[in-house]
Protein backbone atom coordinates (compact mmCIF):
# COMPACT_ATOMS: atom_id res chain seq x y z
CA SER A 1 -4.03 -54.55 3.55
CA ALA A 2 -1.41 -53.39 0.93
CA GLY A 3 -2.22 -53.18 -1.88
CA CYS A 4 0.35 -52.67 -5.51
CA ARG A 5 -0.04 -52.55 -9.12
CA HIS A 6 2.54 -52.63 -11.91
CA GLY A 7 2.39 -49.49 -14.33
CA GLY A 8 2.85 -47.20 -11.87
CA SER A 9 -0.99 -46.57 -11.31
CA SER A 10 -1.32 -46.66 -7.20
CA GLN A 11 0.36 -47.85 -4.94
CA GLN A 12 -1.63 -48.26 -1.44
CA LEU A 13 0.95 -47.23 1.85
CA ALA A 14 -0.14 -50.39 4.31
CA GLY A 15 -2.95 -49.63 6.72
CA THR A 16 -3.66 -45.34 5.48
CA GLY A 17 -5.89 -46.13 2.49
CA ILE A 18 -3.72 -43.17 1.06
CA SER A 19 -1.77 -44.12 -2.39
CA SER A 20 1.31 -43.54 -2.86
CA SER A 21 0.74 -41.79 -6.30
CA ALA A 22 -1.71 -39.18 -3.66
CA SER A 23 1.07 -39.29 -1.61
CA ARG A 24 3.74 -37.50 -4.39
CA LEU A 25 0.69 -35.47 -5.80
CA PHE A 26 -0.22 -34.06 -2.45
CA HIS A 27 3.68 -33.31 -1.29
CA SER A 28 4.78 -32.04 -5.06
CA THR A 29 1.03 -29.91 -4.22
CA ALA A 30 2.82 -28.31 -0.22
CA SER A 31 5.51 -27.37 -2.50
CA THR A 32 4.28 -25.66 -6.13
CA MET A 33 2.73 -23.45 -3.14
CA LEU A 34 5.08 -22.98 -1.50
CA ALA A 35 7.38 -21.90 -4.09
CA THR A 36 4.70 -19.99 -6.10
CA ARG A 37 4.41 -17.86 -2.05
CA ILE A 38 8.00 -17.34 -1.96
CA LEU A 39 7.51 -16.78 -5.61
CA ARG A 40 4.90 -14.50 -5.86
CA ALA A 41 5.40 -11.85 -2.31
CA SER A 42 2.86 -9.51 -2.38
CA LYS A 43 3.77 -6.07 -3.21
CA MET A 44 1.70 -2.88 -1.82
CA VAL A 45 1.35 0.17 -1.76
CA VAL A 46 0.42 2.86 1.04
CA GLY A 47 -1.38 5.83 0.70
CA ILE A 48 0.27 8.79 3.03
CA GLY A 49 -0.95 12.62 2.97
CA ILE A 50 -1.23 15.43 5.41
CA LYS A 51 -5.04 15.27 4.17
CA ASP A 52 -6.29 12.17 6.50
CA MET A 53 -2.30 11.14 8.79
CA GLU A 54 -4.88 9.35 11.02
CA GLY A 55 -6.05 7.69 8.75
CA SER A 56 -2.24 6.89 6.10
CA LYS A 57 -1.32 5.60 9.45
CA LEU A 58 -3.66 3.38 10.31
CA ALA A 59 -3.38 2.12 6.71
CA LEU A 60 0.05 1.57 7.21
CA ARG A 61 -0.44 -0.54 9.99
CA LYS A 62 -3.10 -2.92 8.24
CA ALA A 63 -0.99 -3.73 5.53
CA ILE A 64 1.82 -4.60 8.34
CA LYS A 65 -0.12 -6.88 10.45
CA MET A 66 -1.05 -8.21 6.33
CA ALA A 67 2.28 -9.08 4.89
CA GLN A 68 4.16 -12.06 4.64
CA PRO A 69 7.48 -12.31 4.43
CA GLY A 70 8.77 -11.70 1.56
CA ASP A 71 6.15 -9.20 0.65
CA LYS A 72 6.81 -5.43 0.36
CA ILE A 73 5.14 -2.24 1.28
CA ILE A 74 5.65 0.94 -0.36
CA ALA A 75 4.57 4.15 1.34
CA LEU A 76 3.43 6.81 -1.77
CA HIS A 77 2.92 10.72 -0.69
CA ILE A 78 1.42 12.57 -3.68
CA PRO A 79 1.54 16.40 -3.05
CA LYS A 80 -0.84 18.47 -3.62
CA LEU A 81 0.46 21.34 -6.90
CA VAL A 82 0.31 24.95 -5.88
CA PRO A 83 -0.78 26.99 -8.19
CA GLU A 84 2.41 29.62 -8.07
CA MET A 85 0.62 31.48 -10.89
CA LEU A 86 -2.26 32.76 -8.38
CA LEU A 87 -0.11 35.08 -7.28
CA SER A 88 1.47 36.52 -10.99
CA SER A 89 -2.18 36.93 -11.11
CA MET A 90 -2.89 38.52 -8.26
CA SER A 91 -3.33 42.45 -8.59
CA ASP A 92 -2.13 43.20 -5.33
CA PRO A 93 -0.23 39.90 -4.11
CA SER A 94 0.54 42.23 -0.37
CA GLU A 95 -4.04 42.24 0.09
CA ALA A 96 -3.91 37.71 0.23
CA SER A 97 -4.30 36.23 3.16
CA GLU A 98 -1.88 34.69 5.69
CA ASP A 99 -3.35 31.83 5.05
CA THR A 100 -2.88 31.69 1.62
CA MET A 101 0.35 33.44 2.11
CA GLU A 102 1.07 29.83 4.06
CA ALA A 103 -0.23 27.70 1.23
CA PHE A 104 2.38 29.27 -1.20
CA ALA A 105 5.13 29.19 0.72
CA LYS A 106 4.65 25.02 1.92
CA ASP A 107 7.00 23.79 0.15
CA PRO A 108 6.57 19.87 -1.50
CA ALA A 109 9.76 18.42 -0.05
CA GLN A 110 9.61 19.34 3.30
CA THR A 111 5.73 18.32 3.90
CA GLY A 112 6.54 14.89 2.14
CA ALA A 113 9.96 14.64 4.63
CA GLY A 114 7.69 15.47 7.83
CA ILE A 115 4.59 12.56 6.24
CA THR A 116 6.89 10.30 6.12
CA SER A 117 8.64 10.54 8.57
CA GLN A 118 5.52 9.93 11.11
CA ALA A 119 4.83 7.60 8.58
CA LYS A 120 8.02 5.52 8.85
CA ALA A 121 7.43 6.11 12.95
CA ALA A 122 4.09 4.48 12.76
CA ALA A 123 5.29 1.58 10.28
CA GLU A 124 8.92 1.55 13.60
CA GLU A 125 5.89 0.62 16.42
CA GLU A 126 3.42 -1.06 14.63
CA MET A 127 6.31 -4.46 13.26
CA LYS A 128 8.00 -3.90 16.92
CA ALA A 129 4.22 -4.51 18.03
CA LEU A 130 3.78 -7.30 15.92
CA GLY A 131 7.95 -8.50 16.57
CA LYS A 132 8.16 -8.89 12.53
CA GLU A 133 10.09 -7.67 9.82
CA VAL A 134 8.67 -5.85 7.01
CA GLU A 135 10.58 -4.63 3.62
CA MET A 136 9.12 -0.58 3.26
CA SER A 137 10.14 2.03 1.80
CA TYR A 138 8.63 5.73 1.58
CA LYS A 139 8.29 8.02 -1.34
CA VAL A 140 7.60 11.46 -2.02
CA VAL A 141 6.83 12.13 -5.90
CA ASP A 142 6.66 15.75 -7.48
CA PRO A 143 3.73 17.45 -6.83
CA VAL A 144 0.27 17.52 -9.02
CA GLN A 145 -2.90 19.42 -9.38
CA ASP A 146 -4.33 16.46 -8.56
CA VAL A 147 -3.40 14.11 -6.46
CA LYS A 148 -6.07 11.47 -6.65
CA VAL A 149 -4.78 10.87 -10.25
CA GLY A 150 -0.90 11.12 -9.40
CA LEU A 151 -1.78 8.44 -6.58
CA LEU A 152 -3.42 5.99 -8.91
CA ARG A 153 -1.01 7.18 -11.53
CA ALA A 154 2.31 7.27 -9.37
CA ALA A 155 1.10 3.54 -8.20
CA ALA A 156 0.42 1.92 -11.18
CA VAL A 157 4.48 2.62 -11.79
CA GLU A 158 5.77 -0.57 -9.36
CA LYS A 159 2.96 -2.34 -10.43
CA PRO A 160 1.69 -2.92 -6.45
CA ASP A 161 -0.98 -6.35 -5.98
CA PHE A 162 -2.42 -3.80 -3.24
CA LEU A 163 -2.84 -0.71 -2.52
CA TRP A 164 -3.60 1.26 0.89
CA VAL A 165 -5.64 4.06 1.91
CA GLY A 166 -7.16 5.10 4.79
CA PRO A 167 -11.52 6.15 4.75
CA GLY A 168 -10.56 10.45 4.33
CA VAL A 169 -11.30 13.02 7.19
CA GLY A 170 -14.00 11.65 8.95
CA GLY A 171 -14.45 8.74 6.82
CA HIS A 172 -15.81 11.25 3.61
CA GLY A 173 -12.06 11.68 1.42
CA SER A 174 -12.63 11.14 -1.80
CA ILE A 175 -9.76 9.17 -2.49
CA PRO A 176 -11.37 5.84 -1.50
CA ALA A 177 -13.96 5.99 -3.58
CA PHE A 178 -11.74 6.84 -6.57
CA ALA A 179 -8.79 4.54 -6.24
CA ALA A 180 -12.26 1.78 -5.49
CA THR A 181 -14.31 2.39 -8.68
CA ARG A 182 -10.40 3.42 -11.32
CA ALA A 183 -7.85 1.50 -10.03
CA LYS A 184 -6.68 -1.71 -12.49
CA GLY A 185 -5.42 -4.25 -11.96
CA LEU A 186 -4.27 -4.45 -8.31
CA THR A 187 -6.90 -5.11 -5.34
CA VAL A 188 -7.60 -1.88 -3.59
CA CYS A 189 -7.99 -1.81 0.39
CA VAL A 190 -10.07 1.32 2.15
CA VAL A 191 -8.89 1.22 6.48
CA ARG A 192 -11.62 1.92 8.28
CA ASP A 193 -10.87 0.94 11.87
CA GLY A 194 -11.96 3.11 13.90
CA MET A 195 -14.54 5.05 11.88
């Protein structure tokens, strides 16, 4: 039986046992949750690097899988600063090995562009496979001496909700542990798929 009480307290909907105030509360709560989700789209930063490019791609793919409509993903590469002062401190730079000279010859911007293009290809492939579009951007910051610290600083500038990183070569990288213990105000996700 349907009941009705005046004074705005409650009114049961016929045959349901649900009061109209409970129904309004449910719809109000559902609307608020949806509005909150729309207004609170997540921002994710994915650390990408040349040492563990496969792990970087796995982290990027996982972030895309987890992304919801309205989320934004930033693939961020932090190049390592090549100490140019080493050449000036060598007594005879012509005696340096080929590997040493090759390391000095690498242009961080050129390396960053290559890493970014690999990340873009992996992201496009994943989005196509999942049939979804995610807002993506790719950034290469200025080279730093300590990539771990540089990643956390550059990520902090972006103010993300999540930082995704690969496990490092062979699952033994130092960045995941450093990020997990030192990052503040965000969730660190270490992707170890395929380990």
